[in-house]
Short mmCIF file of C-alpha atoms in Angstrom, two decimals:
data_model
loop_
_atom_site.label_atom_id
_atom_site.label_comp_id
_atom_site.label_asym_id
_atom_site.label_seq_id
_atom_site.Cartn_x
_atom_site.Cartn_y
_atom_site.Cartn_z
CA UNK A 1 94.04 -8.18 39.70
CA UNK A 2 96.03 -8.13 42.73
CA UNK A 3 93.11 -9.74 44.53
CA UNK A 4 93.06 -12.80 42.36
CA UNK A 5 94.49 -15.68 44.43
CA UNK A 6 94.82 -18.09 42.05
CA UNK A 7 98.06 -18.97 41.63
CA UNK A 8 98.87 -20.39 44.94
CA UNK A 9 100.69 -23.47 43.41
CA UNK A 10 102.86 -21.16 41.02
CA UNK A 11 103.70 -18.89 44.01
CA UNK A 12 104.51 -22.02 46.20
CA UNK A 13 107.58 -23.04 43.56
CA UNK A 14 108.35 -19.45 43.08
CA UNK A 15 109.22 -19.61 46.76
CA UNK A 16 110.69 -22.91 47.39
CA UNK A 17 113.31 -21.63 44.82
CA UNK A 18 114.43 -19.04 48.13
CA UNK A 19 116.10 -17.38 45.06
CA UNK A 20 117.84 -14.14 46.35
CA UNK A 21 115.51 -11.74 44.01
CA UNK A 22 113.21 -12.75 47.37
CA UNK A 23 114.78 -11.19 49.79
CA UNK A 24 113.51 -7.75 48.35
CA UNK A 25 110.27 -8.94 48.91
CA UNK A 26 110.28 -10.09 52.40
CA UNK A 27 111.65 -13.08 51.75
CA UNK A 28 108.42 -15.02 50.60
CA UNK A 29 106.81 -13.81 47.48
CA UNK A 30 103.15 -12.92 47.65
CA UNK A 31 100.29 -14.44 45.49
CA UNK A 32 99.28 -11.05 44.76
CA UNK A 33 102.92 -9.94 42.71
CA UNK A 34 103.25 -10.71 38.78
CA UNK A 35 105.43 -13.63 38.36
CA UNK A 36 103.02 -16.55 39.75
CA UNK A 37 100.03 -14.65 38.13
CA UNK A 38 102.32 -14.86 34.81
CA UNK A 39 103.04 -18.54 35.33
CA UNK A 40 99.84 -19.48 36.15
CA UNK A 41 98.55 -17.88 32.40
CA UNK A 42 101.56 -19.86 31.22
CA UNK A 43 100.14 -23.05 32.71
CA UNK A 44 96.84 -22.38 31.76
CA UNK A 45 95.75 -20.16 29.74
CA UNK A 46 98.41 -21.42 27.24
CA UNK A 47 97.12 -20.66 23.88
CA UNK A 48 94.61 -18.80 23.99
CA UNK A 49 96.11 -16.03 26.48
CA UNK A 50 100.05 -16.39 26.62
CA UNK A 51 101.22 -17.25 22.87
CA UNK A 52 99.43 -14.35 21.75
CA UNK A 53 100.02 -11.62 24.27
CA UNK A 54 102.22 -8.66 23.04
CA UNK A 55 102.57 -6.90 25.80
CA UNK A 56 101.90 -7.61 30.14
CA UNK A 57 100.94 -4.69 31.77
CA UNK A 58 100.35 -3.49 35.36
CA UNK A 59 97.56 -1.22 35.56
CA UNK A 60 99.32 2.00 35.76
CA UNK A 61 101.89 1.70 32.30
CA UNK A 62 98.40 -0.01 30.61
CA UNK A 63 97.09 3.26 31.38
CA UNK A 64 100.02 5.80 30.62
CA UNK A 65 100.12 3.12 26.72
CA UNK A 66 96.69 4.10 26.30
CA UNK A 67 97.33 7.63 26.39
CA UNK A 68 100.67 8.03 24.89
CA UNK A 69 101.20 4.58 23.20
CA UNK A 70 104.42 4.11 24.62
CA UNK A 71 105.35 0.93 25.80
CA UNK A 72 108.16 2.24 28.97
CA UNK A 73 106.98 0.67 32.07
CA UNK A 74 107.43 2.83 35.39
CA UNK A 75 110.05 1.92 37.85
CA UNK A 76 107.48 1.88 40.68
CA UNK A 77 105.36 -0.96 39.18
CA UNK A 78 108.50 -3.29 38.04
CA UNK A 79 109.86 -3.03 40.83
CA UNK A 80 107.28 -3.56 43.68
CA UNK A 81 105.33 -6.27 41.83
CA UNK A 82 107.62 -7.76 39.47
CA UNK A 83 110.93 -8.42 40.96
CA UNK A 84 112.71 -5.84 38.94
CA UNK A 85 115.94 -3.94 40.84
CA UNK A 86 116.60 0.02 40.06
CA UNK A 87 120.19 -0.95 39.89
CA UNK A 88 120.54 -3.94 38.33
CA UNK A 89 118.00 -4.62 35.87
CA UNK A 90 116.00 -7.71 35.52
CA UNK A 91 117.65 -11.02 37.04
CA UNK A 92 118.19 -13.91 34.03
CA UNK A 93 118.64 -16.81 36.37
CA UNK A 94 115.47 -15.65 38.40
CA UNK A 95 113.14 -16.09 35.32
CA UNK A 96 114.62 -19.23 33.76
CA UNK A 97 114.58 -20.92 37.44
CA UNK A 98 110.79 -20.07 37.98
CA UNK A 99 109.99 -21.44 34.02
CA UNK A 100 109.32 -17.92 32.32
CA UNK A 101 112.83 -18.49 30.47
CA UNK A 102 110.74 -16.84 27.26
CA UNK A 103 110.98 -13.41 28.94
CA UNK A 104 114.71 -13.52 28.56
CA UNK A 105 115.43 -14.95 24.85
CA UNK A 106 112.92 -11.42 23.77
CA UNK A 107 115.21 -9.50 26.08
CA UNK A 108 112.21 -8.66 27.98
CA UNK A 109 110.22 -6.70 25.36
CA UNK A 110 107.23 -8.03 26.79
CA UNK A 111 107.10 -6.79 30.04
CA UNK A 112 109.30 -4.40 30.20
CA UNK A 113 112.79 -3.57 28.81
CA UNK A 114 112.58 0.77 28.75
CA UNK A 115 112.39 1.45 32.42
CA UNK A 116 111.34 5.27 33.57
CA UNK A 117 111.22 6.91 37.13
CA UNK A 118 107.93 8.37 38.07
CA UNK A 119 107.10 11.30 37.00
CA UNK A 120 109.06 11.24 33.90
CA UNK A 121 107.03 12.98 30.57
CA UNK A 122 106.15 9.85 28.41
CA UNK A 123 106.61 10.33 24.68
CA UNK A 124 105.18 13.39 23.40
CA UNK A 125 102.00 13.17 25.58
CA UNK A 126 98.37 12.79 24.84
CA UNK A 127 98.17 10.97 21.52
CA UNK A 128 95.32 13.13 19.44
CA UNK A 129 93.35 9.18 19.87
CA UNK A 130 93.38 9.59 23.64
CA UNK A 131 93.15 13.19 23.72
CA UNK A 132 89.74 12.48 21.92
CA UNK A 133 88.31 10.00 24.33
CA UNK A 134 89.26 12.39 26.98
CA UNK A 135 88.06 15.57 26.21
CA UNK A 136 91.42 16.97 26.48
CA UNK A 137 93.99 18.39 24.16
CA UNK A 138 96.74 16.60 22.47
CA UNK A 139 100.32 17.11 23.12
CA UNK A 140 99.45 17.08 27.34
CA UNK A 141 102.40 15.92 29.28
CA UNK A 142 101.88 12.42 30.61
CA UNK A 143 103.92 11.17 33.70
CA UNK A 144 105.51 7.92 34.04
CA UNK A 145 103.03 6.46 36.91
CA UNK A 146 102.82 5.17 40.51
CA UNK A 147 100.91 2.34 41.55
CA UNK A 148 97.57 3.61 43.43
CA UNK A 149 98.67 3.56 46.72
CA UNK A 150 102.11 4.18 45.88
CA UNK A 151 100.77 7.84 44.52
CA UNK A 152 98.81 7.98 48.31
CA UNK A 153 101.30 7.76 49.97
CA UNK A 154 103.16 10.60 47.66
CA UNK A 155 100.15 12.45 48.26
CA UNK A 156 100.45 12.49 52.12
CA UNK A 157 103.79 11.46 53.01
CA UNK A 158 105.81 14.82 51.98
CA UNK A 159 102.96 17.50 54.17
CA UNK A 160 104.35 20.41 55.60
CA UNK A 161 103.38 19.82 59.44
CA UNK A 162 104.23 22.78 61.12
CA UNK A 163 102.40 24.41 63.46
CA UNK A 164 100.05 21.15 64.53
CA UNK A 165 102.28 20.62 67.79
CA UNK A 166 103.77 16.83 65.91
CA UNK A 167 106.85 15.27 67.29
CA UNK A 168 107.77 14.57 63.37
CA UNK A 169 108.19 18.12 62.77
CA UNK A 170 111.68 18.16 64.20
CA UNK A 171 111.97 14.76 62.50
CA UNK A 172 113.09 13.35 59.01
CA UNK A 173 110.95 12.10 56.84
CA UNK A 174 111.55 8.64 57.25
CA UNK A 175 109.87 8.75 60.72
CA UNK A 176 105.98 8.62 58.75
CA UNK A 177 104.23 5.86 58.17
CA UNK A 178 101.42 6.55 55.15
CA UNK A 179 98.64 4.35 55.43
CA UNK A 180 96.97 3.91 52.25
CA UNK A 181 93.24 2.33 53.65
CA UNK A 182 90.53 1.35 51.22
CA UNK A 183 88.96 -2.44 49.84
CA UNK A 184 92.81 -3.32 51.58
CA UNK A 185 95.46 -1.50 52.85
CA UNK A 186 99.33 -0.29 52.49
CA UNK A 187 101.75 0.75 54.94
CA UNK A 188 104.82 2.54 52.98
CA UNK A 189 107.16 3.88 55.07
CA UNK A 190 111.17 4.64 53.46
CA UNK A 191 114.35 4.77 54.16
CA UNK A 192 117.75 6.01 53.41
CA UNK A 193 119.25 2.78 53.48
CA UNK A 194 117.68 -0.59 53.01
CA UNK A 195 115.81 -2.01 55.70
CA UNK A 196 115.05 -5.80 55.55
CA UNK A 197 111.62 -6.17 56.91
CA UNK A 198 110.40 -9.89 57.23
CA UNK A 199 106.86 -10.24 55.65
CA UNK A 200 107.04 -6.80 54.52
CA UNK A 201 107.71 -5.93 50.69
CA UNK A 202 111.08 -4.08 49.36
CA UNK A 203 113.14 -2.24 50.31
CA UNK A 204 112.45 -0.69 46.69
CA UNK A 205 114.96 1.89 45.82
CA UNK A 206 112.89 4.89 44.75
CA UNK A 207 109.66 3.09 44.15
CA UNK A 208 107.74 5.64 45.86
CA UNK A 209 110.03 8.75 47.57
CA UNK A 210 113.02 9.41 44.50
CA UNK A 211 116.45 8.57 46.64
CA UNK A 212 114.46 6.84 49.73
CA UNK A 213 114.34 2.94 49.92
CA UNK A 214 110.49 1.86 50.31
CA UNK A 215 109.29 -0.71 52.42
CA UNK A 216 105.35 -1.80 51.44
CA UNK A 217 103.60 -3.78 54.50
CA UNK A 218 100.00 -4.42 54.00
CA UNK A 219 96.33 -5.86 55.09
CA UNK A 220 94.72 -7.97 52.07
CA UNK A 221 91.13 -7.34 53.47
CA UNK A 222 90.26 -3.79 55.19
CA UNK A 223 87.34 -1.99 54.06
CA UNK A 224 86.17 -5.28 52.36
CA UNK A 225 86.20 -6.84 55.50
CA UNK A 226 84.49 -4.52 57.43
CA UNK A 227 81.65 -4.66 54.69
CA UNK A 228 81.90 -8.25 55.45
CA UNK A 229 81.43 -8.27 58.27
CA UNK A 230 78.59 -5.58 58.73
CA UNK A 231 76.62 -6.89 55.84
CA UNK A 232 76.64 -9.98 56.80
CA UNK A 233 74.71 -9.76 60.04
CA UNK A 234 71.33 -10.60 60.93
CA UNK A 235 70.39 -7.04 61.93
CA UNK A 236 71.80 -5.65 58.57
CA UNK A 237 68.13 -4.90 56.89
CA UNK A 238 67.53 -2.47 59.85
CA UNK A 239 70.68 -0.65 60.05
CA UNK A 240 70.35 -0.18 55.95
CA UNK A 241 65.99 1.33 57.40
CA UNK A 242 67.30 3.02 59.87
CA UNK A 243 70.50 5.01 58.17
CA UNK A 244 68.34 5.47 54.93
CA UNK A 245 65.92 7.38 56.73
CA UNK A 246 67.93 9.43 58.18
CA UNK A 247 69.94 9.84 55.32
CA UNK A 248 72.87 8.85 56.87
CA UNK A 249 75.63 6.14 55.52
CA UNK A 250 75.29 3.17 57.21
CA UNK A 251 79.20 3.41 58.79
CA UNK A 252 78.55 7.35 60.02
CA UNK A 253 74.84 5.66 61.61
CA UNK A 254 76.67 2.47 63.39
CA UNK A 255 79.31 5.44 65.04
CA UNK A 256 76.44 6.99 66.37
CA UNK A 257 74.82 4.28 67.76
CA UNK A 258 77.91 2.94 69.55
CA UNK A 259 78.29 6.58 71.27
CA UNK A 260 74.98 5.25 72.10
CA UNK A 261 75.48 2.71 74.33
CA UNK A 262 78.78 3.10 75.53
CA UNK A 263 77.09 5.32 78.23
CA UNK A 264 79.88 6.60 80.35
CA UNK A 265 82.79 4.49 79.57
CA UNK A 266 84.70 4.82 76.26
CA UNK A 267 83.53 3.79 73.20
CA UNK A 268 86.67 0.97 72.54
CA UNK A 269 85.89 -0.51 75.85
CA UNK A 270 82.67 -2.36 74.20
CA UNK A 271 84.38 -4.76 73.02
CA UNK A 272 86.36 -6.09 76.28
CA UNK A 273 85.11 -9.88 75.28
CA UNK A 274 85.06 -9.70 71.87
CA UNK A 275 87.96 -9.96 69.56
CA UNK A 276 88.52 -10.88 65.89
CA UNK A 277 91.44 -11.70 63.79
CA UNK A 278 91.21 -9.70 60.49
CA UNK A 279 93.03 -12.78 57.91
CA UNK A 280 89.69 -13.32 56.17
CA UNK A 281 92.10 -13.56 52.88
CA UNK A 282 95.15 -14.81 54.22
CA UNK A 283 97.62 -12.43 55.84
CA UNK A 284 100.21 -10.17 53.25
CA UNK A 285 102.06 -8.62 56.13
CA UNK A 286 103.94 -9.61 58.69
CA UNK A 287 103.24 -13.22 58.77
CA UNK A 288 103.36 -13.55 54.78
CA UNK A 289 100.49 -16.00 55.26
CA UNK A 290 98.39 -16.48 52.71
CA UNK A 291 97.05 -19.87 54.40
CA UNK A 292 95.35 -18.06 57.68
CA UNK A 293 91.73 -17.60 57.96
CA UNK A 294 89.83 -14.84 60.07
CA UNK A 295 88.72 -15.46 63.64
CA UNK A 296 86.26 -13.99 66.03
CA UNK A 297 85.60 -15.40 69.88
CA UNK A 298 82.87 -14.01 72.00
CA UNK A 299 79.91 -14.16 69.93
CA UNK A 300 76.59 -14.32 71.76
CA UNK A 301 72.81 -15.64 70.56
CA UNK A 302 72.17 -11.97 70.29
CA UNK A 303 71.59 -10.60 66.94
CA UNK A 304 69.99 -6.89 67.40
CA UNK A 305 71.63 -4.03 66.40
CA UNK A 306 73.55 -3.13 68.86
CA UNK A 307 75.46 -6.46 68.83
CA UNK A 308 76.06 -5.38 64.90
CA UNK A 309 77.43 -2.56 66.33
CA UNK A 310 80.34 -3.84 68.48
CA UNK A 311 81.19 -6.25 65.90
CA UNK A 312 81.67 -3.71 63.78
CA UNK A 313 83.59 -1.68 66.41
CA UNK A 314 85.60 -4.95 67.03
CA UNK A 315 86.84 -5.47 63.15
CA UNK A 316 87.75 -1.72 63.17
CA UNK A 317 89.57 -2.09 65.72
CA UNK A 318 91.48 -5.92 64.60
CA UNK A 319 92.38 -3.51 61.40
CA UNK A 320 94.03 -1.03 63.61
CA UNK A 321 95.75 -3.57 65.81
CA UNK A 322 96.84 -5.28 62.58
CA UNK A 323 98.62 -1.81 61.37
CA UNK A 324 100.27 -2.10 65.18
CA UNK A 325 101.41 -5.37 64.29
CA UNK A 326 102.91 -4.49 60.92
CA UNK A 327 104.24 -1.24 62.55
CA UNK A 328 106.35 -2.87 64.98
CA UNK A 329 107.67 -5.12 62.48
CA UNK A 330 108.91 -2.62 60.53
CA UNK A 331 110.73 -0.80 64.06
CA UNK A 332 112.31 -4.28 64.88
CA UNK A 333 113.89 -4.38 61.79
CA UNK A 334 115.52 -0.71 62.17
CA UNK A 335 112.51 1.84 61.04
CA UNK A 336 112.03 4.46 63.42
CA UNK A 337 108.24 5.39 63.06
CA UNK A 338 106.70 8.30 65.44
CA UNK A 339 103.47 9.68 63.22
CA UNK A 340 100.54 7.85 61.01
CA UNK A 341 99.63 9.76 57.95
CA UNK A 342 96.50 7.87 56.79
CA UNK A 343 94.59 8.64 53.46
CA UNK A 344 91.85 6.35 51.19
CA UNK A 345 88.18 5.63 51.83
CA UNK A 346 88.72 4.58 55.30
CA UNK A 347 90.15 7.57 56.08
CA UNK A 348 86.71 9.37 56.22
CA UNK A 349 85.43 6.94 58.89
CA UNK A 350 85.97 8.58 62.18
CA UNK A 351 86.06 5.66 64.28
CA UNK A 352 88.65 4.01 61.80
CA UNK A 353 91.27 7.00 62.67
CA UNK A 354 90.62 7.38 66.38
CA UNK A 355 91.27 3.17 66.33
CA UNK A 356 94.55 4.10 64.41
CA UNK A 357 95.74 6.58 66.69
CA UNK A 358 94.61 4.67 70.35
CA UNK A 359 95.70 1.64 69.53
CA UNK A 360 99.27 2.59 67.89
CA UNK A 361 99.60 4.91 70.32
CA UNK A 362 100.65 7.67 67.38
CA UNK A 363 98.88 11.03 66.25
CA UNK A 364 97.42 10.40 63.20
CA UNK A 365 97.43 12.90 60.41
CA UNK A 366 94.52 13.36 57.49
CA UNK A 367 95.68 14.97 54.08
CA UNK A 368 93.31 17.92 53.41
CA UNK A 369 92.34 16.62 50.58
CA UNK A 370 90.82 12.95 51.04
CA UNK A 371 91.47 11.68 47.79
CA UNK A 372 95.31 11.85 48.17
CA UNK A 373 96.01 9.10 45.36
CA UNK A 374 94.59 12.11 43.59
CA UNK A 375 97.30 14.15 44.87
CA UNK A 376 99.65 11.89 44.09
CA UNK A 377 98.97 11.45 40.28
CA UNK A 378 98.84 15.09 39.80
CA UNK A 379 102.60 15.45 41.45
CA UNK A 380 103.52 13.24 38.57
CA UNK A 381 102.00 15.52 36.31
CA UNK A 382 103.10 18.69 37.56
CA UNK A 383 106.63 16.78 37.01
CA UNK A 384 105.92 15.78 33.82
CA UNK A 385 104.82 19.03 32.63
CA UNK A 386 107.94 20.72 34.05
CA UNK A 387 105.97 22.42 36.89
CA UNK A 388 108.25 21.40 39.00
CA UNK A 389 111.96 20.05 39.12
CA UNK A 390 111.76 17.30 41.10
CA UNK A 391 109.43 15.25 42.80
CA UNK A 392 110.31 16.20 46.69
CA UNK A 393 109.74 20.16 45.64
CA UNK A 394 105.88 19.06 44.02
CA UNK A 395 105.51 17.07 47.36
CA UNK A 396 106.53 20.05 49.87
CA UNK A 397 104.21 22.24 47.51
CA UNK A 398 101.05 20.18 46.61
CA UNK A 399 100.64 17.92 50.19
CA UNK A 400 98.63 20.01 52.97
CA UNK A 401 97.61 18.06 56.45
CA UNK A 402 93.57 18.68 56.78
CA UNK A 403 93.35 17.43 60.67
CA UNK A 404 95.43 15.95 62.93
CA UNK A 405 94.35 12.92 65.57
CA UNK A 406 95.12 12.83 68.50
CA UNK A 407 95.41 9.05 70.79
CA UNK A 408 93.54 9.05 74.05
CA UNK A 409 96.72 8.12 76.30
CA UNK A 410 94.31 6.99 79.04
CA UNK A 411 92.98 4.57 76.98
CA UNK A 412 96.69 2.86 76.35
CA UNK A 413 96.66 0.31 78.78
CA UNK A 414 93.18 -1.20 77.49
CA UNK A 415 94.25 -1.27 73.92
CA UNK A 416 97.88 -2.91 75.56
CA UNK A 417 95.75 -5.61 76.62
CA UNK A 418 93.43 -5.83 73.27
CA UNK A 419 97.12 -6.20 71.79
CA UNK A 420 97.86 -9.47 73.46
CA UNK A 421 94.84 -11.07 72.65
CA UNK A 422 95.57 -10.29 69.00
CA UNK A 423 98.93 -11.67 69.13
CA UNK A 424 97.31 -14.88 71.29
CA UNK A 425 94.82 -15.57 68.21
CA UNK A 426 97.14 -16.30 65.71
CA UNK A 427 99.27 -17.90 67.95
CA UNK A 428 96.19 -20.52 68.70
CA UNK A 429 95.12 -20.88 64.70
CA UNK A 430 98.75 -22.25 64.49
CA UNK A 431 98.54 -24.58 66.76
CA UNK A 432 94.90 -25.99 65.92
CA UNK A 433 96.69 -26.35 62.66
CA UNK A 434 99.41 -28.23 64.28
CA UNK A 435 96.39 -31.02 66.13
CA UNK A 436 94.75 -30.59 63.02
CA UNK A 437 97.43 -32.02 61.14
CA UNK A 438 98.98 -34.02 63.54
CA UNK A 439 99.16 -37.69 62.06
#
């Protein structure tokens, strides 16, 4: 579970090797990839977990076994999470330096060692077993898979945008950013070449686009946070009374209210003296942090609802400036990134895409159908099934833009401001850290 942040010792070693399989994944390894998870079962769960185990799956080729009951892993997943390269194959002396040496003398059979792009028919599809438990017939093509938000960001990134007045029209595809927003979030934006991005995962050759080099930045926290954060107020109970009654959710009832009592000034401009740092579970990109903790300054003794409110408006907005932060990462190191194509649960929240597109500064654009992971997997399929001959020509095809978001430009030298503030609170966790562990 990518969430699990266990093996913080295992992932600690994996690093200190600063073995050059690293450099593909920002140059620190994450806590939430497969090789500390793997070594921490090795370390722990011993016999009862690791001598036994046949196979280690991601999620995605433990589903696509289950249905066909082949055992080829997808490019995507090996790859982004398990230090596997499209051109060369697993790396020996990576394995055998972190202590997973046992990987190597099976030649891999256990996680991996029949390696198949996305969207490549699996076996002879449904097995009648799974066809059963599905409902569906046997024989159905079955696509090698893409991780979750991988497939979301096939699902949006490929849109035909003409005709919604978008400076990316006239623009490659490389210049979109998807944004992938749910529990946490993604930021996968490609390439034609490799782009080093520090703190931000890959460049993966064809993990996501076939031929385009994916870079994978990322918030651990997003929606979770903002659940956090909302549920854990004083003046929850009543929001929960309030919405229920008028059969709203409590997110869509909160945007109300702050329309509310922002009177005549814009709604953003609430929080002027209130600011949080989103790291409530360490930071995945750009800082590659998993140590940092979540801030907020400018609380009050006030605990009504409307104080619920504009914190609520205030982590929305920390999320946003976060995806600023990772944004310009990615530009320093050579991405050239003019359009947001966001998609997820978040994605539904109003206030979440207006944040987006203020506070980047960058139209954002909403896949007409919400549930573009959907969209994603069924590219794959159509691929699989022989639909269509190539990945790019189910993308052009089967990706349509729903609504397009405009930033309020007037707004741009508020959210500037918001901006430095951001970049001022992690600057000031570091150094209480420093006093903190000054001897």
């Amino acid at each position: 579970m990518w969430l699990d942040h266990r093996a913080v010792s295992q992932v600690n070693r994996i690093n200190e090797t600063k073995h050059s399989v690293l450099q593909y994944v920002g140059g620190v390894m994450s806590v939430e990839m497969q090789a500390p998870k793997l070594l921490w079962l090795k370390e722990n769960l011993r016999e009862t977990c690791w001598d036994k185990a046949g196979h280690f799956f991601d999620l995605p080729d433990f589903l696509s076994w289950k249905a066909t009951g082949v055992t080829a892993r997808s490019l995507c997943s090996l790859v982004c999470k398990w230090t596997y390269s499209a051109e060369k194959g697993w790396d020996d002396s990576f394995w055998k330096m972190v202590g997973l040496e046992d990987f190597v003398a099976d030649n891999y059979s256990k996680i991996g060692n029949q390696v198949l792009p996305p969207g490549a028919s699996l076996g002879n599809g449904l097995t009648p077993e799974a066809a059963r438990d599905l409902g569906l017939l046997p024989g159905i093509a079955v696509a090698a898979s893409l991780i979750d938000a991988h497939a979301g960001g096939l699902g949006v990134i490929g849109a035909d945008v003409r005709g919604h007045g978008l400076v990316c029209e006239g623009q490659p595809v490389t210049s979109r950013l998807a944004v992938i927003c749910g529990t946490s979030s993604c930021h996968m934006g490609i390439s034609k070449d490799p782009i080093f991005v520090p703190g931000v995962w890959g460049p993966y050759f064809s993990a996501m686009v076939p031929g385009f080099w994916l870079n994978e930045g990322g918030q651990s926290v997003t929606g979770k946070l903002i659940d956090h954060m909302v549920q854990g107020h004083a003046a929850f109970p009543e929001l929960q009374a309030k919405a229920t009654a008028r059969c709203q959710s409590v997110y869509a009832y909160l945007n109300s209210h702050l329309d509310l009592i922002k009177k005549a000034q814009p709604v953003g401009f609430l929080t002027v003296d209130l600011h949080v740092w989103p790291d409530f579970h360490g930071n995945r990109s750009p800082l590659a942090d998993l140590t940092l903790k979540g801030m907020v300054t400018g609380l009050t003794l006030s605990q009504d609802l409307d104080d619920l409110a504009i914190l609520y408006l205030a982590t929305v907005q920390a999320i946003a400036l976060g995806t600023r932060f990772i944004k310009e990462a990615m530009e320093a190191a050579g991405h050239s990134i003019s359009t947001l194509f966001l998609c997820g649960g978040l994605s539904k929240n109003p206030l979440f895409v207006q944040m987006h597109a203020d506070i980047t500064g960058m139209p954002v654009v909403l896949s007409q159908e919400v549930e573009s992971v959907l969209v994603g997997a069924a590219i794959l399929g159509a691929c699989a099934s022989g639909d269509f001959a190539s990945v790019q020509e189910a993308m052009a095809k089967m990706s349509k833009v729903g609504k397009v978001v405009f930033p309020r430009q007037e707004d741009k030298k508020y959210y500037d401001k918001k901006y430095q503030v951001f970049l001022k609170l992690v600057e000031h966790q570091m150094e209480y850290l420093a006093i903190m562990n000054d001897d």
